[in-house]
Tab-separated table of C-alpha atoms in Angstrom:
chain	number	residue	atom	x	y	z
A	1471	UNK	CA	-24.000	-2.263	5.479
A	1472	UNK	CA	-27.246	-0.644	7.312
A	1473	UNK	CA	-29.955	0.314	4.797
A	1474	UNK	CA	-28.565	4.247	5.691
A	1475	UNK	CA	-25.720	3.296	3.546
A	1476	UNK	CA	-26.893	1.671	1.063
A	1477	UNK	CA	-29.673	4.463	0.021
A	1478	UNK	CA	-26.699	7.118	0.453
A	1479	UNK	CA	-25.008	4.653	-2.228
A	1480	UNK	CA	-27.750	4.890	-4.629
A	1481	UNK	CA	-29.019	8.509	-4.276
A	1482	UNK	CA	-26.029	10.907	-3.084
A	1483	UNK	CA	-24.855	13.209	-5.713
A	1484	UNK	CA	-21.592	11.556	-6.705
A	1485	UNK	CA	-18.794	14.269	-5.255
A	1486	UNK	CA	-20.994	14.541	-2.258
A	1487	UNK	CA	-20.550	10.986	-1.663
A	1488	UNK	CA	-16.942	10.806	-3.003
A	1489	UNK	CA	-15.044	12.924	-0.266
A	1490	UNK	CA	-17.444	11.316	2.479
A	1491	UNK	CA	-15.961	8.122	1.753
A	1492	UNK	CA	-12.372	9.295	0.321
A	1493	UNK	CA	-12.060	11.891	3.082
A	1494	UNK	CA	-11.555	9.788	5.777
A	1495	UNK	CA	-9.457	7.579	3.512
A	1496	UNK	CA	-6.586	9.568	2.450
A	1497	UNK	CA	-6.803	10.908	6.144
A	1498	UNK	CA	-5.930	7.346	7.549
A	1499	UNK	CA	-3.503	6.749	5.141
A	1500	UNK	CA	-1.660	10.294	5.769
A	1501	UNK	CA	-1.719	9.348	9.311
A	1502	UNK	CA	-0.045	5.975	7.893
A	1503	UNK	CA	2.268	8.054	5.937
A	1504	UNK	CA	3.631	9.541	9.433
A	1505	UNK	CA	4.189	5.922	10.492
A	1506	UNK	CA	6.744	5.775	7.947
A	1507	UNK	CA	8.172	8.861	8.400
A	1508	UNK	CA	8.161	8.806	12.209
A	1509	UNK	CA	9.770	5.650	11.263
A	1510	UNK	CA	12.822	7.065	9.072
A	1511	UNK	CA	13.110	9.927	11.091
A	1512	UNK	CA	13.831	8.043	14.388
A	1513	UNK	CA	16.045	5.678	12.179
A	1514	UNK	CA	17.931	8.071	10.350
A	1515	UNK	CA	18.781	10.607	13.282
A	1516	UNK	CA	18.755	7.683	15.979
A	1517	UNK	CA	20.179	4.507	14.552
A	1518	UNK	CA	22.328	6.118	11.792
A	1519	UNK	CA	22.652	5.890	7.516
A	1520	UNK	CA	23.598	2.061	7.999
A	1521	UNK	CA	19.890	0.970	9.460
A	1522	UNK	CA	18.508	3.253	6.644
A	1523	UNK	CA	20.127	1.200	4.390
A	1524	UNK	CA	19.304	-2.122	6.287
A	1525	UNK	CA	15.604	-1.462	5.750
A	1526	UNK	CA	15.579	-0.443	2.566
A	1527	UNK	CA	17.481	-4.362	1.600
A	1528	UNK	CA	14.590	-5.731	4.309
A	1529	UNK	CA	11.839	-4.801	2.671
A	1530	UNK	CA	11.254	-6.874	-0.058
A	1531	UNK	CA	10.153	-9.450	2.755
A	1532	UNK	CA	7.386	-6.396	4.129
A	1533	UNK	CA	6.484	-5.733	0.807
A	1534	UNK	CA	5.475	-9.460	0.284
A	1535	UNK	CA	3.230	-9.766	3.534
A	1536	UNK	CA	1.736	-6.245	2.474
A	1537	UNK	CA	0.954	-7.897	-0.971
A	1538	UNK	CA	-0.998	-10.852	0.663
A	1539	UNK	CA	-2.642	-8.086	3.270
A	1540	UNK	CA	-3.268	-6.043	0.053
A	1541	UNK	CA	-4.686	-9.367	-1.753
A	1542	UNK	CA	-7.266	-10.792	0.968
A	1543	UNK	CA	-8.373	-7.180	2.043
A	1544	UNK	CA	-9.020	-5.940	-1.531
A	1545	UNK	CA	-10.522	-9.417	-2.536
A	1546	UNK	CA	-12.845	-9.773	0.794
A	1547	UNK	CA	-13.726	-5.544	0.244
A	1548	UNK	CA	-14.631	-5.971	-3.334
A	1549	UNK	CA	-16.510	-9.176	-3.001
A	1550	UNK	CA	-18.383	-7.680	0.137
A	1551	UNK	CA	-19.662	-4.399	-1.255
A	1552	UNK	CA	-20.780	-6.173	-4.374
A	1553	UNK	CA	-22.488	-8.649	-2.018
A	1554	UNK	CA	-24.101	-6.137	-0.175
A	1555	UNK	CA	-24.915	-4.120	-3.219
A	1556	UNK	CA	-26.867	-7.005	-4.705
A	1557	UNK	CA	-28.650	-7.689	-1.389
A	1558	UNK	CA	-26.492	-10.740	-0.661
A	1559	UNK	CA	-25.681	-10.278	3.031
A	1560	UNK	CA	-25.181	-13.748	4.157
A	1561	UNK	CA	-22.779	-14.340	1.530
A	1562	UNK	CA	-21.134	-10.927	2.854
A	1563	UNK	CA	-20.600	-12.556	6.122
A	1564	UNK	CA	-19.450	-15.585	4.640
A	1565	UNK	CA	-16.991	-13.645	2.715
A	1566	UNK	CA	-15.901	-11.777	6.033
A	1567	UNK	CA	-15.596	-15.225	7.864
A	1568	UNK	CA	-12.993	-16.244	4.786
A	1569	UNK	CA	-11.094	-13.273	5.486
A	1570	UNK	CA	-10.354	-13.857	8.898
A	1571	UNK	CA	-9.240	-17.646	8.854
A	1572	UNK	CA	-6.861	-16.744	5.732
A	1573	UNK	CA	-5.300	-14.167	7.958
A	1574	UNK	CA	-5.251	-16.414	10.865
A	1575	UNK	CA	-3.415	-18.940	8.420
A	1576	UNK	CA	-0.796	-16.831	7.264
A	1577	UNK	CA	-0.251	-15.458	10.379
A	1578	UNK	CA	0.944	-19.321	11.244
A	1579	UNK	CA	2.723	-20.005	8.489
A	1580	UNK	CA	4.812	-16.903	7.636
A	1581	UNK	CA	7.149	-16.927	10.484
A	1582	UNK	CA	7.641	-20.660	10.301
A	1583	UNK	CA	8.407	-20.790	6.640
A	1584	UNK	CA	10.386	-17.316	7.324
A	1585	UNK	CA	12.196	-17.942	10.728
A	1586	UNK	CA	13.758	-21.357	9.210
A	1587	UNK	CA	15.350	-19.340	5.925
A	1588	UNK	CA	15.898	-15.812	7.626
A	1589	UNK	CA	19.799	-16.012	6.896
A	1590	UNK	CA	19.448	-17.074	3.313
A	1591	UNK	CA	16.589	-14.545	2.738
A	1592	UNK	CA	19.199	-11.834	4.682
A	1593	UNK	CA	22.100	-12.887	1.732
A	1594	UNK	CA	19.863	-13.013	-1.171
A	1595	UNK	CA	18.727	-9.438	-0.255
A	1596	UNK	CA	22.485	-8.614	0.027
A	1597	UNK	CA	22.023	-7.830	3.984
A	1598	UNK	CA	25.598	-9.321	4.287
A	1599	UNK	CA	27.573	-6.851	2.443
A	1600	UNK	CA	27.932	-4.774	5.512
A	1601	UNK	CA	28.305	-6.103	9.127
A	1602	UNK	CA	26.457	-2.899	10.499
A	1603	UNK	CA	23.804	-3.518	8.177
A	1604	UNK	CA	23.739	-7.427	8.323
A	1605	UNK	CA	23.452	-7.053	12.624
A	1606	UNK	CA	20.384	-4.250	12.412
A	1607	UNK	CA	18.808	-6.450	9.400
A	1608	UNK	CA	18.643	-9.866	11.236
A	1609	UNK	CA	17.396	-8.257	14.061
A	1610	UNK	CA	14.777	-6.364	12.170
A	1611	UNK	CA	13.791	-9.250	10.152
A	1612	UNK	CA	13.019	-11.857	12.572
A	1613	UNK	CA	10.556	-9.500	14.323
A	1614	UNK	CA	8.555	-8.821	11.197
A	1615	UNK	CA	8.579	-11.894	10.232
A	1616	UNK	CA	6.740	-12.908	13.572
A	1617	UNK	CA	4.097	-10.533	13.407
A	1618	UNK	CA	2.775	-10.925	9.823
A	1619	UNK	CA	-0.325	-12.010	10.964
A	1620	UNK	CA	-0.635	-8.332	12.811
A	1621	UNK	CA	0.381	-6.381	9.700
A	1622	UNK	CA	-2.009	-8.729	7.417
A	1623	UNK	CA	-4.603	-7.775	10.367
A	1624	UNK	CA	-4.555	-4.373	10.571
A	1625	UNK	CA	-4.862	-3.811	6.740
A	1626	UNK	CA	-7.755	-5.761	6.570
A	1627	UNK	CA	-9.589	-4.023	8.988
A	1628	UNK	CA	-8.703	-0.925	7.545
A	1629	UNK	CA	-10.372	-2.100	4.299
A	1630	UNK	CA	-13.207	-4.041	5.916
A	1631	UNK	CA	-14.388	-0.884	8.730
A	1632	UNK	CA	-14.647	1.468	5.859
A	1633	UNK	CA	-16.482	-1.091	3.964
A	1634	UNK	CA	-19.059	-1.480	6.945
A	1635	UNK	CA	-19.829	2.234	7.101
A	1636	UNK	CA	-17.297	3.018	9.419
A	1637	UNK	CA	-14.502	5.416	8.150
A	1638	UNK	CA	-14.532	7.411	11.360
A	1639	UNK	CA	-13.551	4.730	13.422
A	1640	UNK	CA	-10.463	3.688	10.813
A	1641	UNK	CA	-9.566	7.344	10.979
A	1642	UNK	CA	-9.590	7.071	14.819
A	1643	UNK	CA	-7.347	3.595	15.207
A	1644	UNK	CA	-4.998	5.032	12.841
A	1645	UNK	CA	-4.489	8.516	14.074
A	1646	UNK	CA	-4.315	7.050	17.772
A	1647	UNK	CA	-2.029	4.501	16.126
A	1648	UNK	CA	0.258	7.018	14.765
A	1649	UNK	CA	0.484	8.892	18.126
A	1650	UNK	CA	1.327	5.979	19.985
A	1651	UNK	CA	4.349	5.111	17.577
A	1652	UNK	CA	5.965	8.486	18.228
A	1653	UNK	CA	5.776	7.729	21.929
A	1654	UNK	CA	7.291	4.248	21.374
A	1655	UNK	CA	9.517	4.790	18.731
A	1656	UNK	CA	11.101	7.412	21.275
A	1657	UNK	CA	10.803	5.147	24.139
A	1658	UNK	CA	12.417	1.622	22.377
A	1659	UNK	CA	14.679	3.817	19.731
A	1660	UNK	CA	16.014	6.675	21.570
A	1661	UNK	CA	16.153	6.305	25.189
A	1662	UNK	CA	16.221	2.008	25.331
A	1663	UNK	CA	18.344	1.932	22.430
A	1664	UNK	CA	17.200	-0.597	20.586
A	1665	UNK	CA	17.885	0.053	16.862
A	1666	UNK	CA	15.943	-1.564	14.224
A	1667	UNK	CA	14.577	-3.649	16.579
A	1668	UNK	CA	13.017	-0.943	18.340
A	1669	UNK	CA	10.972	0.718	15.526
A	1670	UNK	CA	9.753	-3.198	14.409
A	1671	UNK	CA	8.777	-3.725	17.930
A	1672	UNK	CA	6.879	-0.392	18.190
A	1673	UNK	CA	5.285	-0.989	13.948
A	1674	UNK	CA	3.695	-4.448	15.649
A	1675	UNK	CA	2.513	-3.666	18.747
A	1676	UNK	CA	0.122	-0.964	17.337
A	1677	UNK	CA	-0.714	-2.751	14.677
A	1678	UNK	CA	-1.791	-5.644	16.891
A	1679	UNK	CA	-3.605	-3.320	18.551
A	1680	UNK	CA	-5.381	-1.870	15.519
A	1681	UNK	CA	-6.247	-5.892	14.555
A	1682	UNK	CA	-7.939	-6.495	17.822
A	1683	UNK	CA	-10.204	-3.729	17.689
A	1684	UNK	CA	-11.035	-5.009	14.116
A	1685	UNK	CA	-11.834	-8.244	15.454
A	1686	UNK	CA	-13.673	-7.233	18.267
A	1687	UNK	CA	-16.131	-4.521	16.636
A	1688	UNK	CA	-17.373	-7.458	14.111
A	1689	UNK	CA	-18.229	-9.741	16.250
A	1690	UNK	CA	-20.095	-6.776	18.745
A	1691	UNK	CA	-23.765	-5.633	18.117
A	1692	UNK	CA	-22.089	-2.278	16.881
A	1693	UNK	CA	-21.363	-4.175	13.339
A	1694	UNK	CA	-23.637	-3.833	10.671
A	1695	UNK	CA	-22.123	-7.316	9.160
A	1696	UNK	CA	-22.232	-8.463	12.327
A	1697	UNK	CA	-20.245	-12.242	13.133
A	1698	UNK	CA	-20.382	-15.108	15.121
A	1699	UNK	CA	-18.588	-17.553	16.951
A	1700	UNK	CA	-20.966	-19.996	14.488
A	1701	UNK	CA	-19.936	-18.172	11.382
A	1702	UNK	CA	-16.933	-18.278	11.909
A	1703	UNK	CA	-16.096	-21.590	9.455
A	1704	UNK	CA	-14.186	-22.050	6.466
A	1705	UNK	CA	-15.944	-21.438	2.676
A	1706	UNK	CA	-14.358	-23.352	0.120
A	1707	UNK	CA	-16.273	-22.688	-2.555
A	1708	UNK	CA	-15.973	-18.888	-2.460
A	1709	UNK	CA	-12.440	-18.563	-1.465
A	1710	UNK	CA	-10.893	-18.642	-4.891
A	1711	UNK	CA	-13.202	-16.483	-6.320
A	1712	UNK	CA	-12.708	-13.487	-3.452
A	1713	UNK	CA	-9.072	-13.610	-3.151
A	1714	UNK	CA	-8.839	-13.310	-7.163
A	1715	UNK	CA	-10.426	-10.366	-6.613
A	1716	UNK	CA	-7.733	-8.979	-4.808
A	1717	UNK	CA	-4.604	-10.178	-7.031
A	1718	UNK	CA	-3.607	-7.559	-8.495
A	1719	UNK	CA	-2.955	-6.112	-5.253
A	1720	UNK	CA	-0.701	-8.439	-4.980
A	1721	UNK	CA	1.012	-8.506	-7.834
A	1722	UNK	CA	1.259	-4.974	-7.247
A	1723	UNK	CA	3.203	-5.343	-3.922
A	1724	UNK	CA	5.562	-8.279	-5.178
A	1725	UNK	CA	6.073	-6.373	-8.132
A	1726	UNK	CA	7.267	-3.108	-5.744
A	1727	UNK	CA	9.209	-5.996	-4.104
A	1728	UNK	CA	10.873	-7.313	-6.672
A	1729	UNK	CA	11.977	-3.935	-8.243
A	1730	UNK	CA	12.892	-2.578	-4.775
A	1731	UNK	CA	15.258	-5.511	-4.498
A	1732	UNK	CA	16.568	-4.866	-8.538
A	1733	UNK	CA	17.103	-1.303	-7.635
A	1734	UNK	CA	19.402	-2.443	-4.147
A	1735	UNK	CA	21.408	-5.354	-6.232
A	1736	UNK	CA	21.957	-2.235	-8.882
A	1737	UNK	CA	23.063	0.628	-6.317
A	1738	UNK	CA	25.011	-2.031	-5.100
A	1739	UNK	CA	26.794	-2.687	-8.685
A	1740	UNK	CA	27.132	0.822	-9.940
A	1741	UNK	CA	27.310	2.724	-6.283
A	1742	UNK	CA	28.183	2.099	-3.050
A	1743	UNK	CA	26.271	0.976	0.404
A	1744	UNK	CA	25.943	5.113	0.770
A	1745	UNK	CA	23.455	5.155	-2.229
A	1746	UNK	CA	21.183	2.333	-0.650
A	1747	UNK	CA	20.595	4.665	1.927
A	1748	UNK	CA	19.912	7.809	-0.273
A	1749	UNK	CA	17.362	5.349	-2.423
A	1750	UNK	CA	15.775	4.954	0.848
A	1751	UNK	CA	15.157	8.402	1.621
A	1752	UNK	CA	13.637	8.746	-1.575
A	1753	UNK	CA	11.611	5.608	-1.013
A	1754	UNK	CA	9.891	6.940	2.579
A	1755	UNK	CA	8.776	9.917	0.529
A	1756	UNK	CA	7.358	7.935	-2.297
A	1757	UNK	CA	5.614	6.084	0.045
A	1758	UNK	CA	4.462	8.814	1.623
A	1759	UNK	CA	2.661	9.431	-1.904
A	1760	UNK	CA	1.930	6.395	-2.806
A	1761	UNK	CA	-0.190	5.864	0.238
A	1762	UNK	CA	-1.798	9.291	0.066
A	1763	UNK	CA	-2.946	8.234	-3.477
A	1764	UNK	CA	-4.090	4.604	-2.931
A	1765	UNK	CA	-5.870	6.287	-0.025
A	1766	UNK	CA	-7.796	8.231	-2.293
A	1767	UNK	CA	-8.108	5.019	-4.778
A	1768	UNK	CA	-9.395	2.959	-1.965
A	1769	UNK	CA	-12.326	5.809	-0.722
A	1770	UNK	CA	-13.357	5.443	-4.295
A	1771	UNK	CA	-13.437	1.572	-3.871
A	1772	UNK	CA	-17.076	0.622	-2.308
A	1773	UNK	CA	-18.345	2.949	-4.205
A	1774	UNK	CA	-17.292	1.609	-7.557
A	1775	UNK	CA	-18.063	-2.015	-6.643
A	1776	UNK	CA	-21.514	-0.662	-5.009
A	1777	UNK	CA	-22.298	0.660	-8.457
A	1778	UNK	CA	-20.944	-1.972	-10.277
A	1779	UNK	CA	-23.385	-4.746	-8.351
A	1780	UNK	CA	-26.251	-2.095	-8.759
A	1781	UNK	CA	-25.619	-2.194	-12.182
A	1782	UNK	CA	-25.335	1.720	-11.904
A	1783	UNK	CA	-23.028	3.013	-15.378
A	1784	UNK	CA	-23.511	6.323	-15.134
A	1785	UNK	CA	-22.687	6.451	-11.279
A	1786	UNK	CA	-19.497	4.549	-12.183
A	1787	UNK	CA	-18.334	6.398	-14.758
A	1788	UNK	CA	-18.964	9.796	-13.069
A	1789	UNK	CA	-16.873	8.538	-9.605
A	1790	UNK	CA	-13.902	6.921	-12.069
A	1791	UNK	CA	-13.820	10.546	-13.722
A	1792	UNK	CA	-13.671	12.347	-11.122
A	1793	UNK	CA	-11.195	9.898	-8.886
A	1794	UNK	CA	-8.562	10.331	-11.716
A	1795	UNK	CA	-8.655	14.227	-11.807
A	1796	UNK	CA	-7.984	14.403	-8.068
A	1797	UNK	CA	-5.359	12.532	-8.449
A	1798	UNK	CA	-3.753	14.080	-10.800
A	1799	UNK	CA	-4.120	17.603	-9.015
A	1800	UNK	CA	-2.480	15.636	-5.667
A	1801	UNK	CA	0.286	14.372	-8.198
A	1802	UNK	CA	1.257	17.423	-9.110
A	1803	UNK	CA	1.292	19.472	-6.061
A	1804	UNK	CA	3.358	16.443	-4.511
A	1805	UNK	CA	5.710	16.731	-7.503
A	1806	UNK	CA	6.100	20.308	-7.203
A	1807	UNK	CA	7.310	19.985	-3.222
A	1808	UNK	CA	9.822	17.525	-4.510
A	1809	UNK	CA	11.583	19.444	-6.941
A	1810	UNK	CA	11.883	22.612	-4.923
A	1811	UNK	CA	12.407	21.501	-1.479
A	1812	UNK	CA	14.448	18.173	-1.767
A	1813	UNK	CA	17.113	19.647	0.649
A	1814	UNK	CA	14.328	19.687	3.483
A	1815	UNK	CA	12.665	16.235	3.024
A	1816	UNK	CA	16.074	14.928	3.184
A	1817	UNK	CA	17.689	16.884	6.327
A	1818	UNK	CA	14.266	15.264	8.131
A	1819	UNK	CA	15.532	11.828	7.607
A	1820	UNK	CA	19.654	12.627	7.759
A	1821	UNK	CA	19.766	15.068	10.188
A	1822	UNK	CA	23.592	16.773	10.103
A	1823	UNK	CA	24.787	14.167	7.591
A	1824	UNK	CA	25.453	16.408	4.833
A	1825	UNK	CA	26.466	13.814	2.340
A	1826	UNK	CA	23.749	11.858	2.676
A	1827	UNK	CA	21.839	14.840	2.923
A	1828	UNK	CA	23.102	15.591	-0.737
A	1829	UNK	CA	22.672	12.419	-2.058
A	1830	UNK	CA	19.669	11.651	-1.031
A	1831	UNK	CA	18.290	15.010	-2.643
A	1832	UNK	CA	19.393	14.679	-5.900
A	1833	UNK	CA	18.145	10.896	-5.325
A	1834	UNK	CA	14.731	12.652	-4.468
A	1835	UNK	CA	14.643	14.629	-7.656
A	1836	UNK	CA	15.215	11.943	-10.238
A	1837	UNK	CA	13.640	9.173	-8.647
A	1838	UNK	CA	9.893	10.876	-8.149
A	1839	UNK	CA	9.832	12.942	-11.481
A	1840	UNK	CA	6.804	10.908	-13.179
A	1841	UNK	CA	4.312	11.059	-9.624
A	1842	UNK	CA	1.359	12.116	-11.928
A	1843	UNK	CA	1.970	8.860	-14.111
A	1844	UNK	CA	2.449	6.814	-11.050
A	1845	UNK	CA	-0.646	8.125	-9.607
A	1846	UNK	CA	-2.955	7.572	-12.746
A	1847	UNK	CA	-1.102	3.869	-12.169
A	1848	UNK	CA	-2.422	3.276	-8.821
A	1849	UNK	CA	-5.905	4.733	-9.231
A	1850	UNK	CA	-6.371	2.986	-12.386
A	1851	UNK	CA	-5.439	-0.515	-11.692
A	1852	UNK	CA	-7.447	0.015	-8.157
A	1853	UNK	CA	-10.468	1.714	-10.156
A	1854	UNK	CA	-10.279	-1.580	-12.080
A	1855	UNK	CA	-10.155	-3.829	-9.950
A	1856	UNK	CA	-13.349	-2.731	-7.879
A	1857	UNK	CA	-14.837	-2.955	-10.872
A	1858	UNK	CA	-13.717	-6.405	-11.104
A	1859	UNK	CA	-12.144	-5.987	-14.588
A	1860	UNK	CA	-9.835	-8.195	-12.963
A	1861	UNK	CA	-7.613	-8.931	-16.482
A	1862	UNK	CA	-7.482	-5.006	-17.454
A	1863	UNK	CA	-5.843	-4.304	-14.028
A	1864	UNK	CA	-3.168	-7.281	-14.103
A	1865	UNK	CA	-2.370	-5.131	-17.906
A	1866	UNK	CA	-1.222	-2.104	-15.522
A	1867	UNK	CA	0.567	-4.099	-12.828
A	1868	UNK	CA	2.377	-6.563	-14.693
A	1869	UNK	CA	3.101	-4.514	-17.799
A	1870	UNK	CA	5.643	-2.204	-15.248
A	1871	UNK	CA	7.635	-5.380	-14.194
A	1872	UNK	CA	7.840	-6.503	-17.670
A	1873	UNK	CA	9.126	-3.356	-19.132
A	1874	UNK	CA	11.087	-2.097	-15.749
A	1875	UNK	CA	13.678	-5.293	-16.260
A	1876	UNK	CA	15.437	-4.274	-18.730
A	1877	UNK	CA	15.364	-0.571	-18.078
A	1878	UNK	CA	16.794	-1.159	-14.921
A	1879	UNK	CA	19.470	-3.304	-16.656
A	1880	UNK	CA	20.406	-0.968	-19.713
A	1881	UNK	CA	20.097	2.496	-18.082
A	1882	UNK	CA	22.832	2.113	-15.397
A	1883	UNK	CA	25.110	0.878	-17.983
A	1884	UNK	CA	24.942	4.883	-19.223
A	1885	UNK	CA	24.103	6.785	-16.369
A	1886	UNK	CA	25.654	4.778	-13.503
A	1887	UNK	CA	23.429	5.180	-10.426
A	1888	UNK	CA	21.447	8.132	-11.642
A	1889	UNK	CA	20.341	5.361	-14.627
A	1890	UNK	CA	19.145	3.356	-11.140
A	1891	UNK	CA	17.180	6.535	-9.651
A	1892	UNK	CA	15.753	6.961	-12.840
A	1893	UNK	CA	14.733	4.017	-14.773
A	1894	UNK	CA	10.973	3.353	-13.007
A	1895	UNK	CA	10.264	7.021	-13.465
A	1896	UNK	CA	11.001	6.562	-17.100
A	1897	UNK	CA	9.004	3.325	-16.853
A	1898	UNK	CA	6.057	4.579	-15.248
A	1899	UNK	CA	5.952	7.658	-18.186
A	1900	UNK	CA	5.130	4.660	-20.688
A	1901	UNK	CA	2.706	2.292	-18.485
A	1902	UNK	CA	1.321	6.059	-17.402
A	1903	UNK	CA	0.290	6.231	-20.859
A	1904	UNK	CA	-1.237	3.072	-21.866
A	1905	UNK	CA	-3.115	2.817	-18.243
A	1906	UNK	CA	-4.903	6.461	-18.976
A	1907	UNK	CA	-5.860	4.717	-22.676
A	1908	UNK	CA	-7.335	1.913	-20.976
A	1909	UNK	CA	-9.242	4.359	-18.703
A	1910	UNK	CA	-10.543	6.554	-21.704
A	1911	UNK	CA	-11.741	3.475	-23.232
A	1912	UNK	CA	-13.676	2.263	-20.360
A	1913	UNK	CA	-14.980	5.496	-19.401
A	1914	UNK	CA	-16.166	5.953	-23.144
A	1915	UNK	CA	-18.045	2.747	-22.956
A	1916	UNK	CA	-19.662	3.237	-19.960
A	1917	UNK	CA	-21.062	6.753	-21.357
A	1918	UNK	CA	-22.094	5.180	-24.600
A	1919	UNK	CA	-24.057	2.429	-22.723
A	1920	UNK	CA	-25.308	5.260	-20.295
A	1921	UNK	CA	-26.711	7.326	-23.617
């Protein structure tokens, strides 16, 4: 980080430097969010209700290599801005040099690990109850599973470019990124006819794309943590420390994973393969959301761990504050579209399929009633853990999983599948409320030691 940055840190009024950085955050992310939509668009219209449905069993297995992007991007962002904000810069680099041969690692051993148990993953995910969904699965599967290093990759740099005073550039690789999977998703999807296979194919090659650029910029005079072929060596000692950092991200993602693949074993009991495909529609557009919001979260990110090396309370407190009352007015516009127009997000995804154009709505409207509480979720347990109150975030992340279980198990007992759609809502009320006590707590203590 050039000295530029790290006076605009320490002097910028605190909104003024809040949308520069979470500007160009939630912008990336919204150009994300239309990677997912392009995505369940061209699916949806092109492939047909049964690929729907075989994503929606598939990703567990994304949501696992997005927790361990999620975990070593967080970790390395976090310990580098706290680095940097302490004056620490070769440490930075050594921390950026850690990143890269972790992803390099995984990249290795996820598809060998995968490849070997793909058709026991596909029938613990229940991939096999259909052979129209079991054929678009495998296919879909085995591709993903060979470019996790990619999808690791490009999250990183994400993280890492806004980290090293370039947001404009993330914008850039992402909105070019997003462009170029409309062309492809039209060119392997629609007019190749490739299915699944198609979209996975067109998901990696950008992102690959989007990794190399990464990769190239920090090791070009244009970096301001600038790296070397000689840097570029493992550091034990630091390793454990950065990437603990960056659990709860992970825990955050397996625990998405392991309630997405709850929610698909219940549909399954109390519904039919139809309903796995309406829970999918309602799953693009929460992730829609969700990104929009950890976009926000993560603009807020160098700046909390900038003022939490600087030893800055008042800065802190006053960018937490603020974070969490933008969220809540993005919650609640979101929320509002939902309820009123669920006919519309769902006709994007179904096209003429007016049943699962109705189920899907009414899948829609119960599933995403709680987004404010969600989103006070996300920023919270983010918020914390750039402030490396490391224990206080695993609270938010693991206290939804805990109480979530047996929701999901007792509410579909009395509601059948609506009791599916609308036991993490209910869920999320409760953690909602605990994570905005936590939040008042540390916000009060930051103010008293500021006084």
């Amino acid at each position: 980080m050039n000295r530029k940055n790290l006076h605009d840190l320490n002097t910028l009024p605190v909104k003024t430097l809040f949308w520069r950085y979470v500007t160009p955050s939630i912008a990336g992310m919204l150009v994300v969010g239309l990677y997912i939509v392009v995505d369940g668009i061209f699916v949806g219209r092109y492939v047909g209700s049964h690929a729907l449905a075989a994503i929606n069993l598939i990703y567990p297995v994304i949501l696992l290599q997005i927790g361990l992007g999620s975990m070593i991007s967080m970790g390395a962002a976090t310990r580098i801005s706290m680095l940097q904000g302490a004056g620490k810069i070769k440490q930075a680099r050594q921390a950026l040099s850690n990143t890269i041969l972790i992803i390099t690692a995984l990249g290795i051993a996820l598809p060998v690990i995968g490849i070997s148990q793909q058709e026991s993953i596909l029938r613990l995910l229940n991939a096999d109850h259909d052979p129209a969904v079991l054929l678009e699965a495998r296919s879909y599967l085995s591709l993903m599973l060979w470019g996790g290093m990619v999808t690791i990759g490009q999250m990183a740099v994400i993280y890492l470019l806004r980290n090293d005073g370039r947001p404009k550039l993330v914008t850039a690789l992402v909105t070019a990124g997003a462009l170029s999977n409309i062309a492809l998703n039209y060119l392997f999807v629609v007019q190749l006819g490739w299915g699944l296979a198609g979209t996975a194919s067109a998901t990696l090659l950008i992102e690959g794309l989007i990794t190399l650029s990464g990769l190239v910029y920090f090791f070009s005079r244009y970096a301001n943590l600038r790296m070397s072929l000689a840097d570029l060596r493992p550091h034990w000692q630091s390793m454990p420390s950065m990437l603990g950092l960056g659990f709860s991200s992970l825990l955050m993602e397996l625990n998405l994973a392991f309630l997405l693949l709850a929610h698909n074993y219940q549909l399954l009991k109390y519904g039919k393969g139809a309903d796995i495909a309406a829970y999918a529609v309602a799953g693009y557009t929460e992730a829609v959301f969700i990104l929009l919001v950890h976009g926000l979260a993560l603009g807020m990110q160098p700046i909390l761990s900038h003022a939490t090396g600087a030893g800055q309370q008042q800065r802190l407190a006053q960018t937490l504050s603020y974070g969490l009352k933008v969220s809540l007015l993005l919650s609640f516009v979101l929320l509002a579209l939902v309820q009123f127009f669920p006919q519309a997000i769902a006709t994007l995804y179904a096209g003429q399929d007016q049943t699962l154009i109705s189920s899907a709505s009414q899948a829609l409207q119960l599933h995403l009633f709680a987004l404010p509480f969600d989103g006070v979720i996300i920023v919270g347990v983010i918020g914390l853990q750039a402030m490396a109150l490391t224990r206080l975030s695993l609270f938010g992340t693991l206290g939804k999983t805990l109480v979530l279980i047996p929701a999901l198990w007792l509410m579909p007992q009395w509601w059948g599948v609506n009791g599916v759609y609308t036991a993490l809502p209910v869920v999320n009320v409760a953690i909602g409320i605990m994570i905005s006590w936590v939040l008042w707590r540390e916000l009060r203590r930051l103010k008293i030691i500021c006084a």
